[in-house]
CSV table of C-alpha atoms in Angstrom, one decimal:
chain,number,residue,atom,x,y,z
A,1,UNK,CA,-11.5,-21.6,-7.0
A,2,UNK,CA,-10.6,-21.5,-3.3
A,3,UNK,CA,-12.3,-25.0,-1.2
A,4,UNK,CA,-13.2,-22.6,1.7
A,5,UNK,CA,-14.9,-19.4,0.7
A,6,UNK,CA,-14.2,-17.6,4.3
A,7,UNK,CA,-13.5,-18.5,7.9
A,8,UNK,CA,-15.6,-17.3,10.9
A,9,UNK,CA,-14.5,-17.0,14.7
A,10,UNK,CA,-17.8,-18.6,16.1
A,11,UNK,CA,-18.7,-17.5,19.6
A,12,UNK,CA,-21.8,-19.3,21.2
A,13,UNK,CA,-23.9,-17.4,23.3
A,14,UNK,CA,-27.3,-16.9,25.2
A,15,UNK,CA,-27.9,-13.7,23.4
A,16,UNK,CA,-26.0,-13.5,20.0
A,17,UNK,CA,-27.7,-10.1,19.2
A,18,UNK,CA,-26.5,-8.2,22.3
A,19,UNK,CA,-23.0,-10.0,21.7
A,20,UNK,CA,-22.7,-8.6,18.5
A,21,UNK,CA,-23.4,-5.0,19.3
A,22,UNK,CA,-20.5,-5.6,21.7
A,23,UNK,CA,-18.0,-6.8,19.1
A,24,UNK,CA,-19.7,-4.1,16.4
A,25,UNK,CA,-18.9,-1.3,18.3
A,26,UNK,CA,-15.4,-2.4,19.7
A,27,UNK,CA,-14.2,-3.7,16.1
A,28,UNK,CA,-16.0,-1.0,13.9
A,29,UNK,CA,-17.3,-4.2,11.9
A,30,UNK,CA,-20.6,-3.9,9.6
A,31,UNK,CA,-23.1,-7.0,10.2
A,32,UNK,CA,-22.9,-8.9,7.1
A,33,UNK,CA,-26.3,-11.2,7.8
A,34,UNK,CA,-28.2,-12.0,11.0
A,35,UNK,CA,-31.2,-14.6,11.2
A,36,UNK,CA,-33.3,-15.7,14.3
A,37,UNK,CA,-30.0,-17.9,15.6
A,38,UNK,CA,-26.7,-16.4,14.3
A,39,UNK,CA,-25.8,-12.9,13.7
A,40,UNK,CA,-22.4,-12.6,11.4
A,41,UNK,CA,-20.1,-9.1,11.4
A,42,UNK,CA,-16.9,-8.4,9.1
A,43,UNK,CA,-14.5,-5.9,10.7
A,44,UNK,CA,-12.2,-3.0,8.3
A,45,UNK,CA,-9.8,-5.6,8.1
A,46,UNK,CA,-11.7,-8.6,7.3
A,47,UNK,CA,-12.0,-10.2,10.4
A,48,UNK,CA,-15.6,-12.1,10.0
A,49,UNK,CA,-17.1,-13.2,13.3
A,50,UNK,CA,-20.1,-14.5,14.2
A,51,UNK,CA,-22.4,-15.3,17.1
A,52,UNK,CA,-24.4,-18.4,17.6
A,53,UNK,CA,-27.5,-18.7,19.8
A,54,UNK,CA,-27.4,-21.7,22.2
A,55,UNK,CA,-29.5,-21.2,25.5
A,56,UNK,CA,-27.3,-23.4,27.4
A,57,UNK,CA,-24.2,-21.6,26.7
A,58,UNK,CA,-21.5,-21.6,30.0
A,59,UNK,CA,-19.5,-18.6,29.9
A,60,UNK,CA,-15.6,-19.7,30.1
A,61,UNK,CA,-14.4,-18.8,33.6
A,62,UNK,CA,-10.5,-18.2,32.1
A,63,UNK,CA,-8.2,-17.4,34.3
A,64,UNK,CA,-10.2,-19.8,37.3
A,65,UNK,CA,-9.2,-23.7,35.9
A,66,UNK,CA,-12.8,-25.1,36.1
A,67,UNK,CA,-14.6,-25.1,33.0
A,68,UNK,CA,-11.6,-22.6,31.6
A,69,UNK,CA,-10.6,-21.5,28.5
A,70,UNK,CA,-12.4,-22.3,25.7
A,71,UNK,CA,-11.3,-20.1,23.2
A,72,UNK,CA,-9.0,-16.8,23.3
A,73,UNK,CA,-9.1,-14.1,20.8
A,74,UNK,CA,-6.2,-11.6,21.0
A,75,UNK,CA,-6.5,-8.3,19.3
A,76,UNK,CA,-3.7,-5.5,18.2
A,77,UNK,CA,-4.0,-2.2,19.6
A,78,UNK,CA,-2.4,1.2,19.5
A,79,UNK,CA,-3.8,3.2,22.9
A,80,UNK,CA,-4.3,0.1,25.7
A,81,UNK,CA,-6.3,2.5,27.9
A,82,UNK,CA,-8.3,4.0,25.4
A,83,UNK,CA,-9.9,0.8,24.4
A,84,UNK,CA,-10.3,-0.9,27.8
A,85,UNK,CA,-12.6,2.4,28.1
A,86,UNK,CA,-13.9,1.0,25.2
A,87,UNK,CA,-14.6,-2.2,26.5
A,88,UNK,CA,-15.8,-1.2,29.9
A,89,UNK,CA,-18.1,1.0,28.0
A,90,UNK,CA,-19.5,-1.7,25.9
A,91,UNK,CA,-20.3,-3.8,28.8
A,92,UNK,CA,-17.0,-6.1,28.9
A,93,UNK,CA,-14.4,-6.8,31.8
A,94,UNK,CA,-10.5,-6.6,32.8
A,95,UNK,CA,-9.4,-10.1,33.5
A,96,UNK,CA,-5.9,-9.3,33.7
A,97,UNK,CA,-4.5,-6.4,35.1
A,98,UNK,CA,-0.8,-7.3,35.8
A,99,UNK,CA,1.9,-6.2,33.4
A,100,UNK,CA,3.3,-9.5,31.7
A,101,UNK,CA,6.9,-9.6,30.7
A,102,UNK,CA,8.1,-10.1,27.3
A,103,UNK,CA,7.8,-8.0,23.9
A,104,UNK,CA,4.2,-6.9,24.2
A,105,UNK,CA,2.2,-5.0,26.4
A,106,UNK,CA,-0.8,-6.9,26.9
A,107,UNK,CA,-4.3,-7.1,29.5
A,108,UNK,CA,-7.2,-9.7,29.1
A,109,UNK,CA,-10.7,-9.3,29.2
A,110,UNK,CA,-14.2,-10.8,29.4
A,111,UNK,CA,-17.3,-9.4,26.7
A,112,UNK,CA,-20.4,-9.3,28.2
A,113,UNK,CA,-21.0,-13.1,27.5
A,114,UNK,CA,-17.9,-13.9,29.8
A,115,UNK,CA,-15.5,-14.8,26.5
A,116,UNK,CA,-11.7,-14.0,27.3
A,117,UNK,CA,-10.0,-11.8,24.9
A,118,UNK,CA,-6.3,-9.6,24.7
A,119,UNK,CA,-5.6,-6.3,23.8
A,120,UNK,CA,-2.3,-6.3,22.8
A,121,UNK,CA,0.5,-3.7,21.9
A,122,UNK,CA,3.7,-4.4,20.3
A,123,UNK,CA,6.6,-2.1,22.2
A,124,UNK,CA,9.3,-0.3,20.2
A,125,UNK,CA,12.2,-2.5,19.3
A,126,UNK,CA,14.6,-0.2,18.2
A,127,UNK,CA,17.2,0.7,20.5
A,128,UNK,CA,16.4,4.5,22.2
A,129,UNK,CA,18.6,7.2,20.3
A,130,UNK,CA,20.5,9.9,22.1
């Protein structure tokens, strides 16, 4: 028997119930419980997150150096601009517009709580043919 049954991305937050619609809808996740403090989701491919009332909560203010970041969570994407619509949709941010050099494609957001987060794509490797 496993000593840790499952781990949990915590996020605290002034409103945990309007956070997790956020994440819900952006992740396709199911809420797995949710009491008068701390509401708990578990996305397709298992990642469990969870959202945790605290009224004095101080949104990160990533990429500005005071009070920054605090936590990031990077997700993998196929279509960049169809889920910044997403996001944008849902309430959430660009942080990060510019295109970063390197192996991935990537731009940074805020959720609606102010919590920085990546979309990421992975670009092609293979050399072009023809």
């Amino acid at each position: 028997m496993p000593l840790v049954e499952a781990g949990y991305i915590v996020l605290d937050c002034a409103e945990p119930e309007k956070l997790a619609v956020f994440y819900k809808e952006l992740l396709e996740a199911e809420e797995t419980d949710a009491t008068a403090n701390r509401v708990e989701l578990r996305s397709a491919d298992g990642t469990r997150m969870a959202f945790r009332r605290d009224v004095n909560a101080t949104p990160p203010s990533w990429p500005r150096p005071e009070n920054s970041l605090q936590a990031h969570l990077d997700f993998l994407v196929t279509d960049l601009d169809a889920v910044e619509r997403k996001v944008v949709e849902l309430g959430g941010r660009p942080l990060e517009t510019k295109d970063p050099a390197g192996p991935y494609e990537e731009r940074g957001y805020a959720d609606p709580s102010g919590h920085s987060f990546t979309l990421r794509r992975t670009t092609p490797t293979a050399p072009k043919q023809g």
